[in-house]
Coordinates of C-alpha atoms and ligand atoms in Angstrom, one line a residue:
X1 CA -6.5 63.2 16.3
X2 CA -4.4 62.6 13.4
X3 CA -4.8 60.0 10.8
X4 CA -3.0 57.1 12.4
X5 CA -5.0 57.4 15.1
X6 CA -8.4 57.7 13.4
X7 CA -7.3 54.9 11.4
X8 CA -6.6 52.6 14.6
X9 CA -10.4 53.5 15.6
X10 CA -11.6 50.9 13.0
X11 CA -11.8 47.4 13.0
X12 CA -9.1 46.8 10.5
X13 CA -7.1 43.4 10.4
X14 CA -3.7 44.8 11.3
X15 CA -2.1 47.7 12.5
X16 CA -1.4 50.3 9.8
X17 CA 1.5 50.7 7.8
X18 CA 1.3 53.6 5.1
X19 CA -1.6 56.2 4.3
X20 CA -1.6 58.2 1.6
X21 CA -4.0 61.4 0.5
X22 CA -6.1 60.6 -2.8
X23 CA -6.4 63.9 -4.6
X24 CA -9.4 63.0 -6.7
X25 CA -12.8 64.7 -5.8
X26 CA -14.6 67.6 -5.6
X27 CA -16.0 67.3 -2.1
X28 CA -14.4 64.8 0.3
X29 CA -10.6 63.9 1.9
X30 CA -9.8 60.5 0.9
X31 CA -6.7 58.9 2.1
X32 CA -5.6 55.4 1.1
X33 CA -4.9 53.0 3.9
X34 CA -2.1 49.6 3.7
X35 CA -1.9 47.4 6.4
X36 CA 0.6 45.6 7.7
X37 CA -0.8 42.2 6.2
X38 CA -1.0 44.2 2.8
X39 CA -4.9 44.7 3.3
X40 CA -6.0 48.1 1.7
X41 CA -9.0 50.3 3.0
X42 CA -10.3 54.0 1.9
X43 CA -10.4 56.4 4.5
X44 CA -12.4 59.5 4.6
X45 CA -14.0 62.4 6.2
X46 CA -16.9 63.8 5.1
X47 CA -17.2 67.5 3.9
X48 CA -19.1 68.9 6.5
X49 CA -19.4 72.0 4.6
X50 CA -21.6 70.1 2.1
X51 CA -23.3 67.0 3.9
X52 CA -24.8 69.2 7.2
X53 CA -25.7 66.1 8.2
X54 CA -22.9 63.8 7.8
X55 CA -24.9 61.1 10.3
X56 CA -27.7 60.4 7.9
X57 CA -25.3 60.4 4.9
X58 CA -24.2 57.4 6.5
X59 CA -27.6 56.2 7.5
X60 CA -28.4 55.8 3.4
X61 CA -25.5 54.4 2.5
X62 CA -25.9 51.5 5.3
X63 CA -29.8 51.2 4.0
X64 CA -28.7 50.5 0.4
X65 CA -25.6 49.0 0.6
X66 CA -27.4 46.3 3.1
X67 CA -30.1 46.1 0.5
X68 CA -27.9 45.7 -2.2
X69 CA -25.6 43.1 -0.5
X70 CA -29.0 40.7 -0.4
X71 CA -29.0 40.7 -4.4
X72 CA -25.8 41.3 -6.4
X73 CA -23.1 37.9 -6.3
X74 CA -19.8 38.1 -5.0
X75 CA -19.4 39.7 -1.5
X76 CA -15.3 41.1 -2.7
X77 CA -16.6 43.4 -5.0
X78 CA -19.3 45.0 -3.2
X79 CA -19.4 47.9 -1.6
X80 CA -19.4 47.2 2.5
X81 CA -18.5 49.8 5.7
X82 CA -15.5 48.7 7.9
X83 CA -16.9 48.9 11.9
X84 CA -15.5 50.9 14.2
X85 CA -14.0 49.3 17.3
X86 CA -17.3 49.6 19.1
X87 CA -19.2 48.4 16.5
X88 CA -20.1 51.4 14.8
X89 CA -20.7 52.8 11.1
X90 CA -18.6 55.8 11.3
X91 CA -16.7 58.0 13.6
X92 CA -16.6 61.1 14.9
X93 CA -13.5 63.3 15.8
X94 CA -13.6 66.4 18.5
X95 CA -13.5 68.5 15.9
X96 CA -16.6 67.6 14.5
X97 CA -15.6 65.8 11.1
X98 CA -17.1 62.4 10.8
X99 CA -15.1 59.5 9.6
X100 CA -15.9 56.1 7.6
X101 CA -13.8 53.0 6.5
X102 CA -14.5 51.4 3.1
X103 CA -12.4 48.2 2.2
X104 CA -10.5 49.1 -0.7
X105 CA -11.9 46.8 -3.7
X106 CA -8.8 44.8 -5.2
X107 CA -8.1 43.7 -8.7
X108 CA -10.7 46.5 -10.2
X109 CA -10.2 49.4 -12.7
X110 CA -11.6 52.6 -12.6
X111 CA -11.8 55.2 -16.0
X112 CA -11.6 59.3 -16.0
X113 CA -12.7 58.9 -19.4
X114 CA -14.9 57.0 -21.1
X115 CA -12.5 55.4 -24.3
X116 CA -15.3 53.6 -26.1
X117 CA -19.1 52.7 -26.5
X118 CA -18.4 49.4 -25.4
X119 CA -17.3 50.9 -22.0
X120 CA -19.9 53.5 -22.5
X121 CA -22.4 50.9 -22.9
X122 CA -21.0 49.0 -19.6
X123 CA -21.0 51.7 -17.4
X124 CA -24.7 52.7 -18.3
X125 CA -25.8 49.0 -17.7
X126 CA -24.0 49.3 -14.5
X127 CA -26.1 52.5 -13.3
X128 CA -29.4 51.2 -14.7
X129 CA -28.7 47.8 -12.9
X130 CA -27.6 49.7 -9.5
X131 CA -31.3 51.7 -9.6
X132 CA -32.9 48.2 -10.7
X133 CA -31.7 46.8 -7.8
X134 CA -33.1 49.8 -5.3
X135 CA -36.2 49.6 -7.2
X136 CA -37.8 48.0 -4.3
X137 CA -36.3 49.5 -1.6
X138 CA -39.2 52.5 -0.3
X139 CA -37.0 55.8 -1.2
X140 CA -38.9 57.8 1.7
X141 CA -37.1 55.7 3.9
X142 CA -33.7 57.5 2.9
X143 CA -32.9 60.8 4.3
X144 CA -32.8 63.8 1.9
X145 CA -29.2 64.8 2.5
X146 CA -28.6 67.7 0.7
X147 CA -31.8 69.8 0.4
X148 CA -33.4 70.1 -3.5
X149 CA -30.1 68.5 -4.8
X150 CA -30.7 67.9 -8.3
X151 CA -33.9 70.6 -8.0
X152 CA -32.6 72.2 -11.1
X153 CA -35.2 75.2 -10.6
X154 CA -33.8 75.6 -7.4
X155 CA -30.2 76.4 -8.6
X156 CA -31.5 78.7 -11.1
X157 CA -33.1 80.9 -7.9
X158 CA -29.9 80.7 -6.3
X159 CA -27.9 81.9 -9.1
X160 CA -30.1 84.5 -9.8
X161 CA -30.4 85.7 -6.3
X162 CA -26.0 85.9 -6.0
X163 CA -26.0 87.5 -9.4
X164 CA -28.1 90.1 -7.5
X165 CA -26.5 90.4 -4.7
X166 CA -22.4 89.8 -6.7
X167 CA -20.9 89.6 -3.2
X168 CA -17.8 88.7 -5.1
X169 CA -17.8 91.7 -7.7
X170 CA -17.5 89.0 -10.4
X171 CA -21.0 90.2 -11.9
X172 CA -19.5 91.6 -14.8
X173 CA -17.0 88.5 -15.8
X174 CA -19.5 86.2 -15.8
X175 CA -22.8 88.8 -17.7
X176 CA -22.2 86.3 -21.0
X177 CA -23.0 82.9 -18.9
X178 CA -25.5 84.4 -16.8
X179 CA -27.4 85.5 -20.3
X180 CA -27.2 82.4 -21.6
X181 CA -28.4 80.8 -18.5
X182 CA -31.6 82.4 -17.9
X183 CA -32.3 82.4 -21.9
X184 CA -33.0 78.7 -21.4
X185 CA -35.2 79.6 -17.9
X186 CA -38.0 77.2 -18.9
X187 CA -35.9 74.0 -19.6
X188 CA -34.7 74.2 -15.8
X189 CA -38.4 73.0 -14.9
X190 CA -39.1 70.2 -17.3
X191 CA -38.3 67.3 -15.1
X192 CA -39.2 68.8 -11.9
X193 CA -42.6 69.3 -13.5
X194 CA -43.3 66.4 -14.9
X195 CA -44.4 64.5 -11.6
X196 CA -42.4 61.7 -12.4
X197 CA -42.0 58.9 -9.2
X198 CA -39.6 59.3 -6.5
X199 CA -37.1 56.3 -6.7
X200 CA -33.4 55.7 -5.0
X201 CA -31.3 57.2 -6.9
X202 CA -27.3 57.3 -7.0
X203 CA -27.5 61.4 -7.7
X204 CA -23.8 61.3 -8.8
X205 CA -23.2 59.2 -12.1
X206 CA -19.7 59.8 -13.1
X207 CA -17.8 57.1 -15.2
X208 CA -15.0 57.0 -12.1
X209 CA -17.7 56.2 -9.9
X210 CA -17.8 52.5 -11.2
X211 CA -15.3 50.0 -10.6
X212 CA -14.8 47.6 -13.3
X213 CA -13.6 44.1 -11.9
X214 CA -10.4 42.7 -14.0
X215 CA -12.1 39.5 -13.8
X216 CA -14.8 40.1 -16.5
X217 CA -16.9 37.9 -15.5
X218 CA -17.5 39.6 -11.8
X219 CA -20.4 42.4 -12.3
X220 CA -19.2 46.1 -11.9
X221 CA -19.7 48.1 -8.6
X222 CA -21.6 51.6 -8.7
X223 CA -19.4 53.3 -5.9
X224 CA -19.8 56.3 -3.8
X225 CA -22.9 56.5 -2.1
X226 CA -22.6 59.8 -0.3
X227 CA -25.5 61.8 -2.5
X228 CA -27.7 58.3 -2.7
X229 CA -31.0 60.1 -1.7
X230 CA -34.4 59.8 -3.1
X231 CA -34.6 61.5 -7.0
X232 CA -35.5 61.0 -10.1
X233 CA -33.9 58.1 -12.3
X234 CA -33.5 60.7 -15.0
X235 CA -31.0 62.9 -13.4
X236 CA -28.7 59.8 -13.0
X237 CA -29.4 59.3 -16.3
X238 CA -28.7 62.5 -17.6
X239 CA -25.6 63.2 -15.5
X240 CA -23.9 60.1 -16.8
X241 CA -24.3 61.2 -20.5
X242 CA -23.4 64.9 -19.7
X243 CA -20.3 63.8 -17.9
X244 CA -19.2 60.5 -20.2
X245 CA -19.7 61.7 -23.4
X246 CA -18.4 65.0 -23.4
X247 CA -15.5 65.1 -25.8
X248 CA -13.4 67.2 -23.2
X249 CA -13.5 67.3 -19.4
X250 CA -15.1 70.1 -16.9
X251 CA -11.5 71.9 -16.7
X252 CA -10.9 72.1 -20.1
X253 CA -10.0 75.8 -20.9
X254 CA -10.8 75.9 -24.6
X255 CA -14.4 75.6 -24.1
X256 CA -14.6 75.0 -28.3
X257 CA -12.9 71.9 -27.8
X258 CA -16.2 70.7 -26.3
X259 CA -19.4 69.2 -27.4
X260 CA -21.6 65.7 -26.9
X261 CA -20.3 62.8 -28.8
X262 CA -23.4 61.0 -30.6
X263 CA -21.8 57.4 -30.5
X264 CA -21.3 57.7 -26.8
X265 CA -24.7 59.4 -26.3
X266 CA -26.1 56.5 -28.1
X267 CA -24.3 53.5 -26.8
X268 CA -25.0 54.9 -23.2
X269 CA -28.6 55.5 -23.6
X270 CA -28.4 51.7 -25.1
X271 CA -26.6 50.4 -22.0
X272 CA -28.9 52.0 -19.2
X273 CA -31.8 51.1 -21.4
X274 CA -30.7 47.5 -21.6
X275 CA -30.7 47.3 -17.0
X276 CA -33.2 50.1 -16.8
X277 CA -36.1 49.5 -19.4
X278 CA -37.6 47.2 -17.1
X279 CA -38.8 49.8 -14.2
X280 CA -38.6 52.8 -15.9
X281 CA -42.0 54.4 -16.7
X282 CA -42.9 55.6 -20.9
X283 CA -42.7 58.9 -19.4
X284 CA -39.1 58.3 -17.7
X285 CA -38.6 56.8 -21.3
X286 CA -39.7 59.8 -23.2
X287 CA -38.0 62.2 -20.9
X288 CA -34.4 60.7 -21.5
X289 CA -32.9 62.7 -24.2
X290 CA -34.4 66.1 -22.3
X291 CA -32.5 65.4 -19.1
X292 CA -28.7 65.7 -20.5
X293 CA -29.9 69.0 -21.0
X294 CA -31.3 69.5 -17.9
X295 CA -28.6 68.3 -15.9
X296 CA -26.1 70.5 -18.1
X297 CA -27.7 73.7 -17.7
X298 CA -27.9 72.7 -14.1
X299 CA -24.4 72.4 -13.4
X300 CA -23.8 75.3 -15.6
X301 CA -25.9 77.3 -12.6
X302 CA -23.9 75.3 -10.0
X303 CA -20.6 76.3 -11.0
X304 CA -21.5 80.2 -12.0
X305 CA -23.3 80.3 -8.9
X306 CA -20.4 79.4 -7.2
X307 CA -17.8 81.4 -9.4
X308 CA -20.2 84.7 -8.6
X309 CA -20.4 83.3 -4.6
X310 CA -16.7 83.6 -4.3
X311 CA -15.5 79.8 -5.0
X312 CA -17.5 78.6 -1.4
X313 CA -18.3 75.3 -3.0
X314 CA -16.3 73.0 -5.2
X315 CA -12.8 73.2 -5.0
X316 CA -10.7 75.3 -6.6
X317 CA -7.4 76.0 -7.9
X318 CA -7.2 79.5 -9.6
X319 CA -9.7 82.2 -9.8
X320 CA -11.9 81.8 -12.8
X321 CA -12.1 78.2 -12.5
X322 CA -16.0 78.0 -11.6
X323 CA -16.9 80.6 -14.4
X324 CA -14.8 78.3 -17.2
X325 CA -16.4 75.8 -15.4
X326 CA -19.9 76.8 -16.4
X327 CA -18.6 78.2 -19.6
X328 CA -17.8 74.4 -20.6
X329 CA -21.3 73.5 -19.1
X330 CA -23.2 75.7 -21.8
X331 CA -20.8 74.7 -24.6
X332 CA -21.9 71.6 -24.0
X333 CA -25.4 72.3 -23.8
X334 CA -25.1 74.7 -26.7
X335 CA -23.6 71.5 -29.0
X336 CA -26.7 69.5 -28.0
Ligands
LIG1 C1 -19.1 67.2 -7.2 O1 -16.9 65.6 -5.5 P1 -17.4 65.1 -6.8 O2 -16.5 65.4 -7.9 O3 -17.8 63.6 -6.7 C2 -20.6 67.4 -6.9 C3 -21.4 66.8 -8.1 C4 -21.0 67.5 -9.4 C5 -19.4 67.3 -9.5 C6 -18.9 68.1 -10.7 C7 -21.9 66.6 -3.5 O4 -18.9 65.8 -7.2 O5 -22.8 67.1 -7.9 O6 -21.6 67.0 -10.5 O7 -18.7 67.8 -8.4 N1 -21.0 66.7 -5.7 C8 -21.7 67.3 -4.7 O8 -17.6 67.8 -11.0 O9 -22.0 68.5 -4.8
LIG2 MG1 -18.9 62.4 -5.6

Protein backbone atom coordinates (compact mmCIF):
# COMPACT_ATOMS: atom_id res chain seq x y z
CA UNK A 1 0.00 0.00 0.00
CA UNK A 2 1.40 3.33 -0.46
CA UNK A 3 0.71 6.29 1.62
CA UNK A 4 -2.37 7.69 0.03
CA UNK A 5 -3.85 4.66 0.52
CA UNK A 6 -2.92 4.04 4.11
CA UNK A 7 -3.88 7.39 4.70
CA UNK A 8 -7.56 6.79 3.25
CA UNK A 9 -7.72 3.80 5.85
CA UNK A 10 -8.42 6.44 8.69
CA UNK A 11 -11.27 8.17 9.64
CA UNK A 12 -10.05 11.52 8.50
CA UNK A 13 -12.60 14.48 7.60
CA UNK A 14 -11.71 14.75 3.96
CA UNK A 15 -9.90 13.10 1.40
CA UNK A 16 -6.19 13.91 1.41
CA UNK A 17 -4.44 16.46 -0.33
CA UNK A 18 -0.61 16.67 0.29
CA UNK A 19 1.74 14.32 2.61
CA UNK A 20 4.92 15.12 3.33
CA UNK A 21 7.95 12.96 5.16
CA UNK A 22 9.07 14.60 8.56
CA UNK A 23 12.85 13.91 8.90
CA UNK A 24 13.07 14.40 12.60
CA UNK A 25 13.64 11.16 14.77
CA UNK A 26 15.71 8.56 15.58
CA UNK A 27 13.33 5.64 15.37
CA UNK A 28 10.00 6.20 13.49
CA UNK A 29 8.65 7.38 9.66
CA UNK A 30 6.54 10.36 10.21
CA UNK A 31 4.81 11.84 7.35
CA UNK A 32 2.67 15.02 7.66
CA UNK A 33 -0.89 14.77 6.35
CA UNK A 34 -3.28 18.07 4.77
CA UNK A 35 -6.60 17.51 3.94
CA UNK A 36 -8.59 18.88 1.66
CA UNK A 37 -10.61 21.04 4.29
CA UNK A 38 -7.04 22.21 5.48
CA UNK A 39 -7.26 19.69 8.49
CA UNK A 40 -3.59 18.35 9.45
CA UNK A 41 -2.87 14.81 10.89
CA UNK A 42 0.68 12.91 11.69
CA UNK A 43 1.10 9.76 10.04
CA UNK A 44 3.37 7.10 11.12
CA UNK A 45 4.69 3.60 11.07
CA UNK A 46 6.16 2.19 13.74
CA UNK A 47 9.84 0.86 13.65
CA UNK A 48 9.30 -2.54 13.90
CA UNK A 49 12.92 -3.18 14.26
CA UNK A 50 12.69 -1.45 17.73
CA UNK A 51 8.93 -1.86 19.05
CA UNK A 52 8.69 -5.98 18.48
CA UNK A 53 5.52 -5.49 19.47
CA UNK A 54 4.14 -2.55 17.83
CA UNK A 55 0.34 -3.79 19.03
CA UNK A 56 0.95 -3.12 22.67
CA UNK A 57 2.90 0.02 21.91
CA UNK A 58 -0.41 1.16 21.02
CA UNK A 59 -2.24 -0.51 23.73
CA UNK A 60 -0.16 2.10 26.34
CA UNK A 61 -0.54 4.85 24.58
CA UNK A 62 -4.62 4.29 24.33
CA UNK A 63 -4.33 3.51 28.32
CA UNK A 64 -2.75 6.81 29.17
CA UNK A 65 -3.87 9.04 26.72
CA UNK A 66 -7.63 7.93 27.81
CA UNK A 67 -6.48 8.47 31.27
CA UNK A 68 -5.04 11.62 30.73
CA UNK A 69 -7.99 12.96 28.57
CA UNK A 70 -10.27 12.59 31.98
CA UNK A 71 -7.91 15.24 33.77
CA UNK A 72 -5.93 17.93 31.72
CA UNK A 73 -8.59 20.95 30.12
CA UNK A 74 -8.93 21.60 26.61
CA UNK A 75 -9.62 18.57 24.43
CA UNK A 76 -7.47 20.61 21.07
CA UNK A 77 -4.37 20.28 22.60
CA UNK A 78 -4.37 16.91 23.88
CA UNK A 79 -2.97 14.16 22.50
CA UNK A 80 -5.90 11.69 20.91
CA UNK A 81 -5.57 8.58 18.16
CA UNK A 82 -7.55 9.13 14.77
CA UNK A 83 -9.83 5.58 14.22
CA UNK A 84 -9.42 3.64 11.52
CA UNK A 85 -12.39 3.17 9.19
CA UNK A 86 -13.52 0.15 11.24
CA UNK A 87 -13.04 1.63 14.32
CA UNK A 88 -9.74 0.72 15.13
CA UNK A 89 -6.47 2.20 16.96
CA UNK A 90 -4.07 1.46 14.37
CA UNK A 91 -3.38 -0.34 11.15
CA UNK A 92 -1.68 -2.84 9.79
CA UNK A 93 -0.19 -3.12 6.26
CA UNK A 94 0.72 -6.68 4.40
CA UNK A 95 3.90 -6.04 4.94
CA UNK A 96 3.78 -6.17 8.47
CA UNK A 97 4.42 -2.33 9.52
CA UNK A 98 1.73 -1.04 11.79
CA UNK A 99 0.23 2.34 11.23
CA UNK A 100 -1.46 5.13 13.60
CA UNK A 101 -3.09 8.55 12.95
CA UNK A 102 -2.46 11.40 15.43
CA UNK A 103 -4.35 14.86 14.71
CA UNK A 104 -1.73 17.30 14.11
CA UNK A 105 -1.99 19.91 17.23
CA UNK A 106 -2.46 23.52 15.67
CA UNK A 107 -1.24 26.83 16.86
CA UNK A 108 1.62 25.04 19.10
CA UNK A 109 5.52 25.44 19.12
CA UNK A 110 7.91 22.95 19.57
CA UNK A 111 11.96 23.81 20.61
CA UNK A 112 15.26 21.61 19.50
CA UNK A 113 16.90 23.63 22.01
CA UNK A 114 16.14 24.78 25.15
CA UNK A 115 16.91 29.02 24.81
CA UNK A 116 16.29 29.81 28.39
CA UNK A 117 15.55 28.73 32.13
CA UNK A 118 12.21 30.10 31.78
CA UNK A 119 11.54 27.55 29.00
CA UNK A 120 13.72 25.20 30.89
CA UNK A 121 11.67 25.67 33.82
CA UNK A 122 8.32 25.03 31.61
CA UNK A 123 9.21 22.06 30.00
CA UNK A 124 10.32 20.40 33.36
CA UNK A 125 6.78 21.45 34.87
CA UNK A 126 5.35 19.94 31.85
CA UNK A 127 7.10 16.41 32.44
CA UNK A 128 6.54 16.42 36.26
CA UNK A 129 2.82 17.38 35.62
CA UNK A 130 2.44 14.56 32.69
CA UNK A 131 3.86 11.79 35.52
CA UNK A 132 1.59 13.64 38.16
CA UNK A 133 -1.17 12.96 36.24
CA UNK A 134 -0.40 8.95 35.64
CA UNK A 135 0.36 8.81 39.14
CA UNK A 136 -2.73 6.98 39.66
CA UNK A 137 -3.03 5.10 36.83
CA UNK A 138 -1.57 1.10 38.08
CA UNK A 139 1.82 0.99 35.83
CA UNK A 140 1.52 -3.00 35.75
CA UNK A 141 -1.25 -2.51 33.72
CA UNK A 142 1.08 -1.11 30.81
CA UNK A 143 2.97 -3.46 28.70
CA UNK A 144 6.77 -3.36 29.03
CA UNK A 145 7.51 -2.57 25.37
CA UNK A 146 10.95 -2.64 24.90
CA UNK A 147 12.60 -5.16 27.34
CA UNK A 148 14.98 -3.45 30.35
CA UNK A 149 14.66 -0.05 28.44
CA UNK A 150 16.23 2.41 30.69
CA UNK A 151 17.98 -0.90 32.69
CA UNK A 152 21.13 1.04 32.55
CA UNK A 153 23.10 -2.20 33.91
CA UNK A 154 21.66 -3.99 31.17
CA UNK A 155 23.30 -1.83 28.37
CA UNK A 156 26.56 -1.98 30.15
CA UNK A 157 26.28 -6.10 29.58
CA UNK A 158 25.46 -5.58 26.09
CA UNK A 159 28.20 -3.27 25.37
CA UNK A 160 30.57 -5.29 27.00
CA UNK A 161 29.46 -8.54 25.40
CA UNK A 162 29.76 -6.67 21.48
CA UNK A 163 33.08 -5.23 22.61
CA UNK A 164 33.84 -8.94 22.92
CA UNK A 165 32.60 -10.25 20.22
CA UNK A 166 33.63 -6.58 17.74
CA UNK A 167 31.53 -8.04 14.92
CA UNK A 168 32.17 -4.81 13.25
CA UNK A 169 36.13 -4.61 13.73
CA UNK A 170 35.53 -1.20 15.27
CA UNK A 171 37.14 -2.52 18.74
CA UNK A 172 40.07 -0.58 18.38
CA UNK A 173 38.32 3.03 17.29
CA UNK A 174 36.22 3.04 20.04
CA UNK A 175 39.19 1.32 23.18
CA UNK A 176 39.13 5.24 24.63
CA UNK A 177 35.15 5.25 25.16
CA UNK A 178 34.89 1.74 26.10
CA UNK A 179 37.72 2.65 29.00
CA UNK A 180 35.99 5.29 30.19
CA UNK A 181 32.78 3.45 30.18
CA UNK A 182 33.45 0.59 32.33
CA UNK A 183 35.76 3.01 34.72
CA UNK A 184 32.42 4.36 35.93
CA UNK A 185 30.93 0.44 36.09
CA UNK A 186 29.33 0.97 39.49
CA UNK A 187 27.32 4.17 38.77
CA UNK A 188 25.40 2.14 35.99
CA UNK A 189 23.55 0.39 39.12
CA UNK A 190 22.67 3.14 41.40
CA UNK A 191 19.06 3.62 40.38
CA UNK A 192 18.38 0.20 39.48
CA UNK A 193 19.40 -0.70 43.01
CA UNK A 194 17.89 1.55 44.84
CA UNK A 195 14.26 -0.23 44.79
CA UNK A 196 12.63 2.77 44.07
CA UNK A 197 8.54 2.39 42.98
CA UNK A 198 7.50 1.46 39.58
CA UNK A 199 5.39 4.45 38.17
CA UNK A 200 4.21 5.37 34.35
CA UNK A 201 6.72 6.86 33.08
CA UNK A 202 7.16 8.95 29.60
CA UNK A 203 10.85 7.03 29.11
CA UNK A 204 11.73 9.63 26.43
CA UNK A 205 11.99 13.34 27.84
CA UNK A 206 13.37 15.46 25.11
CA UNK A 207 12.55 19.21 25.00
CA UNK A 208 10.91 18.60 21.27
CA UNK A 209 8.78 16.18 22.75
CA UNK A 210 6.50 19.05 24.30
CA UNK A 211 4.31 21.24 22.43
CA UNK A 212 4.05 24.56 23.70
CA UNK A 213 0.47 26.11 22.94
CA UNK A 214 0.81 29.84 21.39
CA UNK A 215 -2.08 30.61 23.52
CA UNK A 216 -0.23 30.81 26.90
CA UNK A 217 -2.69 30.33 28.84
CA UNK A 218 -3.54 26.58 27.28
CA UNK A 219 -1.16 23.98 29.40
CA UNK A 220 1.64 22.32 27.33
CA UNK A 221 1.30 18.74 25.86
CA UNK A 222 4.04 15.93 26.67
CA UNK A 223 3.93 14.20 23.14
CA UNK A 224 5.07 10.89 21.93
CA UNK A 225 3.99 8.08 23.83
CA UNK A 226 5.62 5.28 22.06
CA UNK A 227 8.31 4.27 24.97
CA UNK A 228 5.43 5.24 27.88
CA UNK A 229 6.09 1.95 29.82
CA UNK A 230 6.36 1.37 33.43
CA UNK A 231 9.99 3.01 34.93
CA UNK A 232 11.29 4.96 37.24
CA UNK A 233 10.43 8.86 37.49
CA UNK A 234 14.04 9.46 37.69
CA UNK A 235 15.14 8.44 34.31
CA UNK A 236 12.57 10.95 32.93
CA UNK A 237 14.00 13.14 35.06
CA UNK A 238 17.45 12.69 34.26
CA UNK A 239 17.00 12.33 30.52
CA UNK A 240 15.42 15.71 30.30
CA UNK A 241 18.41 17.50 32.04
CA UNK A 242 21.08 15.33 30.08
CA UNK A 243 19.36 16.21 26.84
CA UNK A 244 18.17 20.13 27.67
CA UNK A 245 20.90 21.46 29.26
CA UNK A 246 23.68 20.32 27.29
CA UNK A 247 25.40 23.29 25.87
CA UNK A 248 25.69 21.41 22.34
CA UNK A 249 23.57 18.71 20.71
CA UNK A 250 24.24 14.67 20.39
CA UNK A 251 25.84 15.31 16.80
CA UNK A 252 28.06 17.82 17.73
CA UNK A 253 31.64 16.82 16.38
CA UNK A 254 33.80 18.89 18.66
CA UNK A 255 32.99 16.95 21.73
CA UNK A 256 34.95 20.05 23.80
CA UNK A 257 32.24 22.23 22.92
CA UNK A 258 30.10 20.24 25.34
CA UNK A 259 29.32 20.30 28.96
CA UNK A 260 26.02 20.69 31.45
CA UNK A 261 24.90 24.27 31.82
CA UNK A 262 24.23 24.91 35.77
CA UNK A 263 21.43 27.61 35.10
CA UNK A 264 19.54 25.19 33.01
CA UNK A 265 20.36 22.22 35.31
CA UNK A 266 18.95 24.34 38.03
CA UNK A 267 15.91 25.93 36.55
CA UNK A 268 14.85 22.35 35.26
CA UNK A 269 15.30 20.58 38.49
CA UNK A 270 13.06 23.76 39.77
CA UNK A 271 10.41 23.18 37.13
CA UNK A 272 9.85 19.29 37.57
CA UNK A 273 10.24 19.90 41.28
CA UNK A 274 7.48 22.49 41.22
CA UNK A 275 4.69 19.46 39.29
CA UNK A 276 6.56 16.61 40.67
CA UNK A 277 7.38 17.30 44.46
CA UNK A 278 4.05 16.19 45.31
CA UNK A 279 4.40 12.28 44.48
CA UNK A 280 7.82 11.91 44.42
CA UNK A 281 9.32 9.95 47.29
CA UNK A 282 12.68 11.66 49.62
CA UNK A 283 14.41 8.97 48.01
CA UNK A 284 13.32 9.89 44.36
CA UNK A 285 14.19 13.34 45.82
CA UNK A 286 17.66 12.58 46.90
CA UNK A 287 18.40 10.47 43.83
CA UNK A 288 17.79 13.45 41.35
CA UNK A 289 21.15 14.92 40.79
CA UNK A 290 22.69 11.10 40.42
CA UNK A 291 20.39 10.23 37.55
CA UNK A 292 21.71 12.92 34.83
CA UNK A 293 24.58 10.86 35.34
CA UNK A 294 23.09 7.77 35.06
CA UNK A 295 21.10 8.35 32.11
CA UNK A 296 24.41 9.94 30.40
CA UNK A 297 26.59 7.12 30.89
CA UNK A 298 23.68 5.09 29.70
CA UNK A 299 23.34 6.50 26.38
CA UNK A 300 27.03 6.66 26.20
CA UNK A 301 26.75 2.53 26.24
CA UNK A 302 23.78 2.85 23.81
CA UNK A 303 25.35 4.61 21.18
CA UNK A 304 29.04 2.72 21.52
CA UNK A 305 27.18 -0.35 21.70
CA UNK A 306 25.75 0.43 18.59
CA UNK A 307 28.81 2.13 16.80
CA UNK A 308 30.81 -1.40 17.83
CA UNK A 309 27.31 -3.47 16.50
CA UNK A 310 27.74 -2.04 13.12
CA UNK A 311 25.09 1.09 13.32
CA UNK A 312 21.92 -1.69 13.68
CA UNK A 313 20.10 0.81 15.91
CA UNK A 314 19.67 4.50 15.64
CA UNK A 315 20.07 6.00 12.46
CA UNK A 316 22.82 7.03 10.87
CA UNK A 317 24.44 9.06 8.43
CA UNK A 318 28.20 8.49 8.15
CA UNK A 319 30.30 5.92 9.77
CA UNK A 320 31.55 7.12 13.12
CA UNK A 321 28.49 8.77 14.06
CA UNK A 322 27.53 6.35 17.01
CA UNK A 323 31.15 6.38 18.44
CA UNK A 324 31.10 10.57 18.33
CA UNK A 325 27.87 9.93 19.55
CA UNK A 326 29.01 8.32 22.84
CA UNK A 327 32.11 10.43 22.78
CA UNK A 328 29.72 13.57 23.38
CA UNK A 329 27.78 11.31 25.93
CA UNK A 330 31.04 11.06 28.30
CA UNK A 331 31.99 14.66 27.68
CA UNK A 332 29.08 15.38 29.02
CA UNK A 333 29.23 13.20 31.93
CA UNK A 334 32.95 13.99 32.33
CA UNK A 335 31.72 18.01 32.79
CA UNK A 336 29.32 16.94 35.50
C1 LIG B 1 15.89 7.65 20.31
O1 LIG B 1 13.84 8.47 18.06
P1 LIG B 1 14.14 9.38 19.18
O2 LIG B 1 15.11 10.44 18.76
O3 LIG B 1 12.87 9.95 19.79
C2 LIG B 1 15.79 6.66 21.46
C3 LIG B 1 15.99 7.37 22.80
C4 LIG B 1 17.32 8.09 22.79
C5 LIG B 1 17.39 9.04 21.58
C6 LIG B 1 18.76 9.65 21.48
C7 LIG B 1 13.02 4.10 21.28
O4 LIG B 1 14.81 8.56 20.41
O5 LIG B 1 15.97 6.41 23.85
O6 LIG B 1 17.48 8.86 23.97
O7 LIG B 1 17.12 8.33 20.35
N1 LIG B 1 14.49 6.00 21.43
C8 LIG B 1 14.39 4.65 21.38
O8 LIG B 1 18.76 10.66 20.53
O9 LIG B 1 15.37 3.90 21.43
MG1 LIG C 1 11.14 9.31 20.58
Amino acid sequence: MNLPEIASRFALPSHLSTHEEIPTGLINATHLLTCAGGERFILQAINPFVFKQPGQVMENIRLVTSHLSGKQGDPGTQLSLIPTKDGRDWLTTSDGALWRCYPFLENTESYMKINSPELAFRAAAAFGKFQADLVDLDASRLHETIPAFHHTPTYLAKLIKVAKEDPANRLTAARAELDKILANESLAHRLTDADLPLRVTHNDTKISNILFPINPGLAPVVIDLDTVMPGLALFDFGDLVRSAAASADEDESDSDKIFLDPALNEALTAGYLSTASSFLTDKEKELLPDSVKVITLELACRFLADYLAGDIYFKTTYPDHNLIRARNQLALFESM
